[in-house]
mmCIF file of C-alpha atoms in Angstrom:
data_model
loop_
_atom_site.group_PDB
_atom_site.id
_atom_site.type_symbol
_atom_site.label_atom_id
_atom_site.label_comp_id
_atom_site.label_asym_id
_atom_site.label_seq_id
_atom_site.Cartn_x
_atom_site.Cartn_y
_atom_site.Cartn_z
ATOM 1 C CA MET B 922 -9.517 36.052 23.162
ATOM 2 C CA PHE B 923 -12.567 37.904 24.961
ATOM 3 C CA PHE B 924 -10.362 38.159 27.846
ATOM 4 C CA GLY B 925 -13.168 40.745 29.395
ATOM 5 C CA VAL B 926 -14.996 37.898 31.422
ATOM 6 C CA LEU B 927 -11.551 37.877 33.979
ATOM 7 C CA ALA B 928 -13.874 40.357 36.265
ATOM 8 C CA MET B 929 -16.608 37.965 36.122
ATOM 9 C CA LEU B 930 -14.759 34.790 36.514
ATOM 10 C CA ARG B 931 -13.362 36.254 39.637
ATOM 11 C CA GLY B 932 -16.231 37.192 40.661
ATOM 12 C CA PRO B 933 -18.380 35.043 43.111
ATOM 13 C CA ARG B 934 -19.831 31.872 40.936
ATOM 14 C CA SER B 935 -23.117 32.260 41.935
ATOM 15 C CA LYS B 936 -23.601 35.618 40.614
ATOM 16 C CA ARG B 937 -22.536 34.879 37.253
ATOM 17 C CA PRO B 938 -23.883 33.195 34.104
ATOM 18 C CA PRO B 939 -21.791 29.547 33.012
ATOM 19 C CA ILE B 940 -18.883 30.697 30.903
ATOM 20 C CA VAL B 941 -17.619 28.495 28.143
ATOM 21 C CA LEU B 942 -14.776 29.632 26.479
ATOM 22 C CA CYS B 943 -13.547 28.610 22.144
ATOM 23 C CA GLY B 944 -9.595 27.982 21.909
ATOM 24 C CA THR B 945 -9.650 29.344 18.226
ATOM 25 C CA SER B 946 -5.567 29.193 18.369
ATOM 26 C CA PHE B 947 -3.124 27.125 19.781
ATOM 27 C CA LEU B 948 -3.860 25.852 23.622
ATOM 28 C CA HIS B 949 -2.690 28.342 25.497
ATOM 29 C CA TRP B 950 -1.576 26.823 28.408
ATOM 30 C CA ALA B 951 2.176 26.400 30.223
ATOM 31 C CA ARG B 952 4.579 23.821 28.292
ATOM 32 C CA GLU B 953 6.241 21.104 30.380
ATOM 33 C CA ASP B 954 9.049 21.464 27.735
ATOM 34 C CA GLY B 955 8.612 25.728 29.911
ATOM 35 C CA ALA B 956 9.181 27.456 26.481
ATOM 36 C CA PRO B 957 6.685 30.312 26.278
ATOM 37 C CA ASN B 958 4.228 30.537 23.448
ATOM 38 C CA PHE B 959 3.886 32.511 20.368
ATOM 39 C CA LEU B 960 7.899 32.055 19.585
ATOM 40 C CA GLY B 961 7.396 28.706 17.530
ATOM 41 C CA LEU B 962 9.367 26.651 19.761
ATOM 42 C CA PRO B 963 9.230 22.886 19.032
ATOM 43 C CA PRO B 964 9.235 20.850 22.425
ATOM 44 C CA ALA B 965 12.774 20.320 23.588
ATOM 45 C CA THR B 966 14.291 16.741 23.688
ATOM 46 C CA THR B 967 17.905 17.129 25.329
ATOM 47 C CA ALA B 968 18.508 18.693 29.027
ATOM 48 C CA GLU B 969 20.282 21.677 26.892
ATOM 49 C CA GLN B 970 18.238 22.927 25.271
ATOM 50 C CA ARG B 971 15.585 22.545 28.114
ATOM 51 C CA ALA B 972 17.634 24.779 29.827
ATOM 52 C CA GLU B 973 17.646 27.138 27.215
ATOM 53 C CA CYS B 974 13.956 27.290 26.680
ATOM 54 C CA ARG B 975 13.677 28.068 30.068
ATOM 55 C CA ALA B 976 16.472 30.984 29.698
ATOM 56 C CA ILE B 977 13.635 32.040 27.228
ATOM 57 C CA ALA B 978 10.859 31.903 29.446
ATOM 58 C CA ARG B 979 12.613 34.082 31.586
ATOM 59 C CA THR B 980 13.145 36.620 29.386
ATOM 60 C CA TYR B 981 9.526 36.229 28.045
ATOM 61 C CA ASP B 982 8.358 37.021 31.176
ATOM 62 C CA GLU B 983 9.883 39.208 32.481
ATOM 63 C CA VAL B 984 9.284 41.694 28.815
ATOM 64 C CA VAL B 985 5.792 40.417 28.094
ATOM 65 C CA ASP B 986 3.619 38.306 30.731
ATOM 66 C CA GLN B 987 4.506 40.038 33.690
ATOM 67 C CA PRO B 988 4.334 43.783 32.194
ATOM 68 C CA VAL B 989 0.574 43.002 31.374
ATOM 69 C CA LEU B 990 -0.140 40.724 34.291
ATOM 70 C CA ASP B 991 0.240 44.199 36.051
ATOM 71 C CA ARG B 992 -1.825 46.097 34.506
ATOM 72 C CA LEU B 993 -4.399 43.684 34.048
ATOM 73 C CA ASN B 994 -4.393 43.510 38.037
ATOM 74 C CA ARG B 995 -4.481 46.884 38.335
ATOM 75 C CA THR B 996 -7.542 47.153 36.202
ATOM 76 C CA LEU B 997 -9.448 43.858 38.043
ATOM 77 C CA LYS B 998 -8.893 45.225 41.116
ATOM 78 C CA THR B 999 -10.969 48.835 40.083
ATOM 79 C CA LEU B 1000 -14.097 46.415 38.988
ATOM 80 C CA GLY B 1001 -13.850 45.203 42.233
ATOM 81 C CA VAL B 1002 -12.234 41.484 41.765
ATOM 82 C CA GLY B 1003 -8.987 39.831 42.320
ATOM 83 C CA PRO B 1004 -6.056 39.261 41.094
ATOM 84 C CA VAL B 1005 -5.011 36.661 38.181
ATOM 85 C CA SER B 1006 -1.172 34.780 39.439
ATOM 86 C CA LEU B 1007 -0.824 33.169 35.518
ATOM 87 C CA PRO B 1008 -0.224 34.856 32.298
ATOM 88 C CA MET B 1009 -3.120 36.269 30.672
ATOM 89 C CA PHE B 1010 -3.677 33.853 27.969
ATOM 90 C CA HIS B 1011 -3.677 30.788 30.500
ATOM 91 C CA SER B 1012 -6.217 32.818 33.018
ATOM 92 C CA VAL B 1013 -9.013 32.491 30.881
ATOM 93 C CA VAL B 1014 -8.099 28.304 30.083
ATOM 94 C CA GLU B 1015 -8.152 27.596 33.631
ATOM 95 C CA LEU B 1016 -10.803 30.135 34.754
ATOM 96 C CA ALA B 1017 -13.401 28.538 32.213
ATOM 97 C CA ASP B 1018 -16.113 26.782 33.414
ATOM 98 C CA ALA B 1019 -15.135 24.795 30.308
ATOM 99 C CA TYR B 1020 -12.630 25.784 27.828
ATOM 100 C CA LEU B 1021 -13.975 24.015 23.722
ATOM 101 C CA GLN B 1022 -10.421 23.695 22.178
ATOM 102 C CA LEU B 1023 -11.139 23.589 18.306
ATOM 103 C CA SER B 1024 -8.721 20.401 17.728
ATOM 104 C CA VAL B 1025 -7.726 17.334 18.683
ATOM 105 C CA PRO B 1026 -5.059 16.312 21.766
ATOM 106 C CA GLY B 1027 -2.958 15.115 18.776
ATOM 107 C CA PHE B 1028 -2.206 18.490 17.515
ATOM 108 C CA GLU B 1029 -1.073 19.793 20.755
ATOM 109 C CA PHE B 1030 2.050 19.479 22.630
ATOM 110 C CA PRO B 1031 2.480 16.591 25.605
ATOM 111 C CA ARG B 1032 1.933 18.529 28.945
ATOM 112 C CA GLU B 1033 -0.388 18.252 31.620
ATOM 113 C CA ILE B 1034 -3.603 19.817 30.787
ATOM 114 C CA PRO B 1035 -5.717 21.690 33.082
ATOM 115 C CA PRO B 1036 -9.235 19.419 33.831
ATOM 116 C CA THR B 1037 -11.738 22.771 31.715
ATOM 117 C CA VAL B 1038 -10.329 21.944 28.000
ATOM 118 C CA HIS B 1039 -12.692 19.551 26.155
ATOM 119 C CA PHE B 1040 -11.075 18.915 22.803
ATOM 120 C CA VAL B 1041 -13.785 19.089 20.339
ATOM 121 C CA GLY B 1042 -12.547 18.652 17.089
ATOM 122 C CA THR B 1043 -13.415 20.984 14.215
ATOM 123 C CA PRO B 1044 -17.273 22.655 13.027
ATOM 124 C CA PRO B 1045 -18.158 21.032 10.249
ATOM 125 C CA ILE B 1046 -18.182 23.453 7.052
ATOM 126 C CA ILE B 1047 -21.408 25.362 6.380
ATOM 127 C CA PRO B 1048 -22.310 24.344 3.068
ATOM 128 C CA GLY B 1049 -23.586 25.885 0.045
ATOM 129 C CA GLN B 1050 -22.274 29.211 0.489
ATOM 130 C CA VAL B 1051 -20.502 29.867 -2.800
ATOM 131 C CA PRO B 1052 -21.512 28.237 -5.881
ATOM 132 C CA LEU B 1053 -18.980 25.715 -7.776
ATOM 133 C CA PRO B 1054 -16.387 27.782 -10.013
ATOM 134 C CA PRO B 1055 -16.274 27.414 -13.274
ATOM 135 C CA TRP B 1056 -13.404 25.073 -13.695
ATOM 136 C CA ALA B 1057 -15.294 22.840 -11.001
ATOM 137 C CA HIS B 1058 -14.694 19.762 -13.663
ATOM 138 C CA GLU B 1059 -11.203 20.504 -13.464
ATOM 139 C CA LEU B 1060 -10.610 18.692 -10.453
ATOM 140 C CA ASP B 1061 -11.473 15.244 -12.068
ATOM 141 C CA GLY B 1062 -8.398 13.517 -10.421
ATOM 142 C CA SER B 1063 -6.475 13.689 -13.098
ATOM 143 C CA ARG B 1064 -3.905 15.797 -11.584
ATOM 144 C CA LYS B 1065 -3.145 16.599 -7.698
ATOM 145 C CA VAL B 1066 -4.711 19.205 -6.429
ATOM 146 C CA VAL B 1067 -2.711 22.263 -4.463
ATOM 147 C CA LEU B 1068 -4.588 24.492 -2.807
ATOM 148 C CA VAL B 1069 -2.636 27.561 -1.475
ATOM 149 C CA THR B 1070 -4.451 30.065 0.981
ATOM 150 C CA GLN B 1071 -3.114 33.513 3.011
ATOM 151 C CA GLY B 1072 -6.431 33.123 5.215
ATOM 152 C CA THR B 1073 -8.684 35.863 5.784
ATOM 153 C CA VAL B 1074 -6.829 37.815 8.210
ATOM 154 C CA ALA B 1075 -3.051 37.465 6.901
ATOM 155 C CA ASN B 1076 -4.146 38.402 3.451
ATOM 156 C CA HIS B 1077 -2.940 41.829 2.922
ATOM 157 C CA ASN B 1078 0.011 41.400 0.711
ATOM 158 C CA PHE B 1079 -0.703 37.571 -1.767
ATOM 159 C CA GLY B 1080 3.712 37.939 -2.479
ATOM 160 C CA LEU B 1081 4.199 36.830 0.720
ATOM 161 C CA LEU B 1082 2.624 33.006 -0.208
ATOM 162 C CA VAL B 1083 0.067 32.811 -3.002
ATOM 163 C CA ALA B 1084 1.843 34.333 -6.034
ATOM 164 C CA PRO B 1085 5.095 32.758 -4.615
ATOM 165 C CA THR B 1086 3.272 29.276 -4.523
ATOM 166 C CA LEU B 1087 1.549 29.927 -8.206
ATOM 167 C CA ALA B 1088 5.531 31.042 -9.512
ATOM 168 C CA ALA B 1089 7.095 27.874 -7.520
ATOM 169 C CA LEU B 1090 4.325 25.382 -8.884
ATOM 170 C CA ALA B 1091 3.886 26.675 -12.822
ATOM 171 C CA ASN B 1092 6.102 24.035 -14.634
ATOM 172 C CA GLU B 1093 4.611 21.021 -12.868
ATOM 173 C CA ARG B 1094 2.499 19.464 -14.872
ATOM 174 C CA ASP B 1095 0.689 17.082 -12.775
ATOM 175 C CA VAL B 1096 -0.377 19.406 -10.308
ATOM 176 C CA LEU B 1097 -3.211 21.821 -10.622
ATOM 177 C CA VAL B 1098 -2.920 25.316 -8.407
ATOM 178 C CA VAL B 1099 -6.004 26.207 -6.449
ATOM 179 C CA ALA B 1100 -5.926 29.530 -4.745
ATOM 180 C CA THR B 1101 -8.563 31.573 -3.070
ATOM 181 C CA ALA B 1102 -8.299 35.034 -2.064
ATOM 182 C CA GLY B 1103 -10.392 35.156 1.200
ATOM 183 C CA GLY B 1104 -12.982 36.952 -0.222
ATOM 184 C CA ARG B 1105 -10.459 39.410 -1.799
ATOM 185 C CA PRO B 1106 -10.261 40.597 -4.860
ATOM 186 C CA VAL B 1107 -8.180 37.887 -7.475
ATOM 187 C CA ASP B 1108 -6.686 41.029 -8.970
ATOM 188 C CA ALA B 1109 -4.973 41.649 -5.582
ATOM 189 C CA ILE B 1110 -2.886 38.664 -6.652
ATOM 190 C CA PRO B 1111 0.216 39.892 -8.059
ATOM 191 C CA GLY B 1112 2.123 38.238 -10.904
ATOM 192 C CA GLN B 1113 0.606 36.359 -14.138
ATOM 193 C CA VAL B 1114 -1.459 33.781 -12.803
ATOM 194 C CA PRO B 1115 0.072 30.599 -14.788
ATOM 195 C CA SER B 1116 -2.075 28.316 -16.943
ATOM 196 C CA ASN B 1117 -2.473 25.448 -13.872
ATOM 197 C CA ALA B 1118 -3.757 27.797 -11.817
ATOM 198 C CA ARG B 1119 -7.355 28.660 -10.721
ATOM 199 C CA ILE B 1120 -7.866 31.551 -8.571
ATOM 200 C CA ALA B 1121 -11.654 32.985 -7.022
ATOM 201 C CA SER B 1122 -12.446 34.928 -4.094
ATOM 202 C CA PHE B 1123 -13.990 32.720 -2.361
ATOM 203 C CA LEU B 1124 -14.492 28.539 -3.084
ATOM 204 C CA PRO B 1125 -16.842 26.124 -1.038
ATOM 205 C CA PHE B 1126 -14.324 24.245 1.077
ATOM 206 C CA GLU B 1127 -17.365 21.404 1.715
ATOM 207 C CA TRP B 1128 -16.806 20.501 -1.878
ATOM 208 C CA LEU B 1129 -12.902 21.339 -2.346
ATOM 209 C CA LEU B 1130 -11.339 19.586 0.385
ATOM 210 C CA PRO B 1131 -11.965 16.361 -0.394
ATOM 211 C CA ARG B 1132 -10.116 16.917 -3.434
ATOM 212 C CA VAL B 1133 -7.265 18.165 -2.244
ATOM 213 C CA ASP B 1134 -3.659 16.737 -1.862
ATOM 214 C CA VAL B 1135 -1.480 18.832 -0.163
ATOM 215 C CA LEU B 1136 -2.810 22.657 1.310
ATOM 216 C CA VAL B 1137 -0.213 25.566 1.328
ATOM 217 C CA THR B 1138 -1.053 28.420 3.811
ATOM 218 C CA ASN B 1139 0.845 30.690 6.482
ATOM 219 C CA GLY B 1140 -0.999 28.581 9.200
ATOM 220 C CA GLY B 1141 -4.355 29.875 9.790
ATOM 221 C CA TYR B 1142 -5.679 27.810 13.007
ATOM 222 C CA GLY B 1143 -8.974 26.974 11.455
ATOM 223 C CA SER B 1144 -7.554 26.389 8.237
ATOM 224 C CA VAL B 1145 -4.653 23.769 9.158
ATOM 225 C CA ASN B 1146 -7.690 22.299 11.730
ATOM 226 C CA GLN B 1147 -9.680 22.066 8.259
ATOM 227 C CA ALA B 1148 -7.090 20.160 6.467
ATOM 228 C CA MET B 1149 -6.809 17.760 9.198
ATOM 229 C CA SER B 1150 -9.789 16.860 9.431
ATOM 230 C CA PHE B 1151 -9.679 16.106 5.791
ATOM 231 C CA GLY B 1152 -6.464 14.108 6.334
ATOM 232 C CA ILE B 1153 -5.528 16.757 4.075
ATOM 233 C CA PRO B 1154 -1.145 17.293 4.643
ATOM 234 C CA LEU B 1155 0.634 20.653 5.044
ATOM 235 C CA VAL B 1156 3.182 23.229 3.859
ATOM 236 C CA THR B 1157 3.273 26.020 6.118
ATOM 237 C CA ALA B 1158 4.928 29.519 5.813
ATOM 238 C CA GLY B 1159 3.912 32.160 8.034
ATOM 239 C CA LEU B 1160 5.409 33.901 11.543
ATOM 240 C CA THR B 1161 2.627 36.351 12.578
ATOM 241 C CA GLU B 1162 -0.115 36.609 14.948
ATOM 242 C CA ASP B 1163 -0.156 32.829 16.664
ATOM 243 C CA LYS B 1164 1.263 31.246 13.302
ATOM 244 C CA ALA B 1165 4.423 30.741 14.658
ATOM 245 C CA ASP B 1166 2.707 27.973 17.218
ATOM 246 C CA VAL B 1167 0.642 26.292 14.558
ATOM 247 C CA ASN B 1168 3.116 25.840 12.285
ATOM 248 C CA ALA B 1169 5.227 24.666 14.619
ATOM 249 C CA ARG B 1170 2.529 21.721 16.019
ATOM 250 C CA VAL B 1171 2.614 21.091 11.738
ATOM 251 C CA ALA B 1172 6.129 20.174 11.994
ATOM 252 C CA TRP B 1173 6.076 18.131 15.185
ATOM 253 C CA SER B 1174 3.096 16.166 14.798
ATOM 254 C CA GLY B 1175 4.145 15.778 11.314
ATOM 255 C CA ILE B 1176 1.647 16.487 9.454
ATOM 256 C CA GLY B 1177 3.740 18.751 7.301
ATOM 257 C CA ILE B 1178 6.686 20.703 6.393
ATOM 258 C CA ASN B 1179 7.574 23.793 8.218
ATOM 259 C CA LEU B 1180 9.166 26.168 6.165
ATOM 260 C CA ALA B 1181 9.642 28.671 9.455
ATOM 261 C CA THR B 1182 9.255 32.019 7.228
ATOM 262 C CA ASN B 1183 6.802 34.683 6.077
ATOM 263 C CA GLU B 1184 8.369 35.077 2.830
ATOM 264 C CA PRO B 1185 9.731 31.405 1.624
ATOM 265 C CA THR B 1186 11.190 31.465 -1.980
ATOM 266 C CA GLU B 1187 9.907 29.771 -4.720
ATOM 267 C CA GLU B 1188 12.526 27.004 -4.641
ATOM 268 C CA ALA B 1189 11.753 26.040 -1.040
ATOM 269 C CA LEU B 1190 8.149 26.052 -1.811
ATOM 270 C CA ARG B 1191 8.402 23.715 -4.547
ATOM 271 C CA GLU B 1192 11.125 21.193 -2.363
ATOM 272 C CA ALA B 1193 8.497 21.487 0.010
ATOM 273 C CA VAL B 1194 4.849 20.647 -2.475
ATOM 274 C CA ARG B 1195 7.101 17.666 -3.646
ATOM 275 C CA THR B 1196 8.461 16.447 -0.838
ATOM 276 C CA VAL B 1197 4.405 16.329 0.537
ATOM 277 C CA LEU B 1198 3.573 14.592 -2.859
ATOM 278 C CA ASP B 1199 5.984 12.463 -3.403
ATOM 279 C CA ARG B 1200 6.482 10.506 -0.064
ATOM 280 C CA PRO B 1201 3.846 9.177 1.618
ATOM 281 C CA ALA B 1202 4.702 9.723 5.239
ATOM 282 C CA HIS B 1203 3.131 12.937 5.863
ATOM 283 C CA ARG B 1204 0.117 11.682 3.993
ATOM 284 C CA GLN B 1205 0.037 8.624 6.464
ATOM 285 C CA ARG B 1206 0.307 11.053 9.521
ATOM 286 C CA ALA B 1207 -2.087 13.499 7.583
ATOM 287 C CA ALA B 1208 -5.057 10.565 7.408
ATOM 288 C CA GLN B 1209 -4.072 9.777 11.162
ATOM 289 C CA MET B 1210 -5.203 12.577 12.326
ATOM 290 C CA ALA B 1211 -8.406 12.684 10.475
ATOM 291 C CA ALA B 1212 -9.103 9.734 11.933
ATOM 292 C CA GLU B 1213 -8.797 11.301 15.442
ATOM 293 C CA PHE B 1214 -11.172 14.250 14.606
ATOM 294 C CA ALA B 1215 -13.654 11.408 12.851
ATOM 295 C CA ARG B 1216 -13.907 10.254 16.474
ATOM 296 C CA ILE B 1217 -15.178 13.340 17.853
ATOM 297 C CA ASN B 1218 -18.619 14.953 16.861
ATOM 298 C CA THR B 1219 -18.469 18.051 17.181
ATOM 299 C CA ARG B 1220 -21.848 19.822 17.251
ATOM 300 C CA SER B 1221 -23.091 16.896 20.134
ATOM 301 C CA GLU B 1222 -19.876 16.982 22.615
ATOM 302 C CA ILE B 1223 -20.322 21.345 22.467
ATOM 303 C CA LEU B 1224 -23.728 20.986 23.401
ATOM 304 C CA ARG B 1225 -22.951 18.080 26.261
ATOM 305 C CA ILE B 1226 -20.268 20.556 27.537
ATOM 306 C CA ILE B 1227 -22.435 23.345 27.556
ATOM 307 C CA GLY B 1228 -26.110 21.056 29.378
ATOM 308 C CA GLN B 1229 -23.183 19.966 31.877
ATOM 309 C CA ALA B 1230 -21.763 23.295 32.874
ATOM 310 C CA VAL B 1231 -25.368 24.657 32.716
ATOM 311 C CA THR B 1232 -25.952 21.477 35.239
ATOM 312 C CA ASP B 1233 -23.254 22.589 37.081
ATOM 313 C CA GLN B 1234 -24.102 25.872 37.943
ATOM 314 C CA LYS B 1235 -27.837 25.434 38.668
ATOM 315 C CA ALA B 1236 -26.001 22.724 41.734
ATOM 316 C CA THR B 1237 -23.973 25.943 42.549
ATOM 317 C CA TRP B 1238 -27.201 28.018 42.956
ATOM 318 C CA ARG B 1239 -29.197 25.545 45.321
ATOM 319 C CA THR B 1240 -26.863 25.186 47.841
ATOM 320 C CA VAL B 1241 -26.022 28.989 48.160
ATOM 321 C CA THR B 1242 -29.582 29.909 48.000
ATOM 322 C CA ARG B 1243 -29.857 26.700 50.829
ATOM 323 C CA ALA B 1244 -27.118 28.124 52.643
ATOM 324 C CA ALA B 1245 -28.656 31.690 52.587
ATOM 325 C CA GLY B 1246 -32.023 30.578 54.145
#
């Protein structure tokens, strides 16, 4: 997401170091149905839907992509480098020497993906960052565990998702609800804490996630991918930042239910969580996704790709040196 590298990427390859970017959001690339990104649109399945997607894309291009691209190219011109022809988000994907997408192919909409893109899974969670909570012994398998989080970005108002989830599941006797405040004080969560809920500012996810049966989230890309890597089905509700598109992929891939709103009702949350808990389909798809993650050694793959980028750059420098000599 550091677009400052575009000035280097549009300059001579021989005069810059290798540039490897990291995809920490959904893959920002053109869709085969023509729909624009960021609107949370699922893949079109009919001719009518594809026509509608193309119409929306024309308006989006006119209102968003082209004005941004014009401004970007004027800036690049002042830096003495050529223009880019694709939308800004797509340009870094195309021009990077390698683009490390922190996910798996099964979580991306079907389309022709550029050769720069490498799906590398999700990094292992750094263990021991925080101690176990005093109620850790309660996650003993006697109750289903529902984890709810608004992440560390869109967590300024816990009344959007965390508090409604606590209230929605307060009377579910077979459920233990765990809420994390993403680093904020726990007293920022409004309302009374139900007897079947446990809350903390931070939690050790390497301990917690293997014990979770459902994750309720607003759709942060990192949280969603971590959950998938552990085979956890999801209930999502969020439309800010990139969350509409992330959550559209949750529904499309079958790993969970997307409520497609920033402010889900308690009734909708309760019904969605019970559906995911009580029916096997989403859990089975989440297990299949976890197997896809398990086939990727993230650390080794990242090192391999960076090493190849360095090797390719050295070859370019040798070619330029011979030509100049």
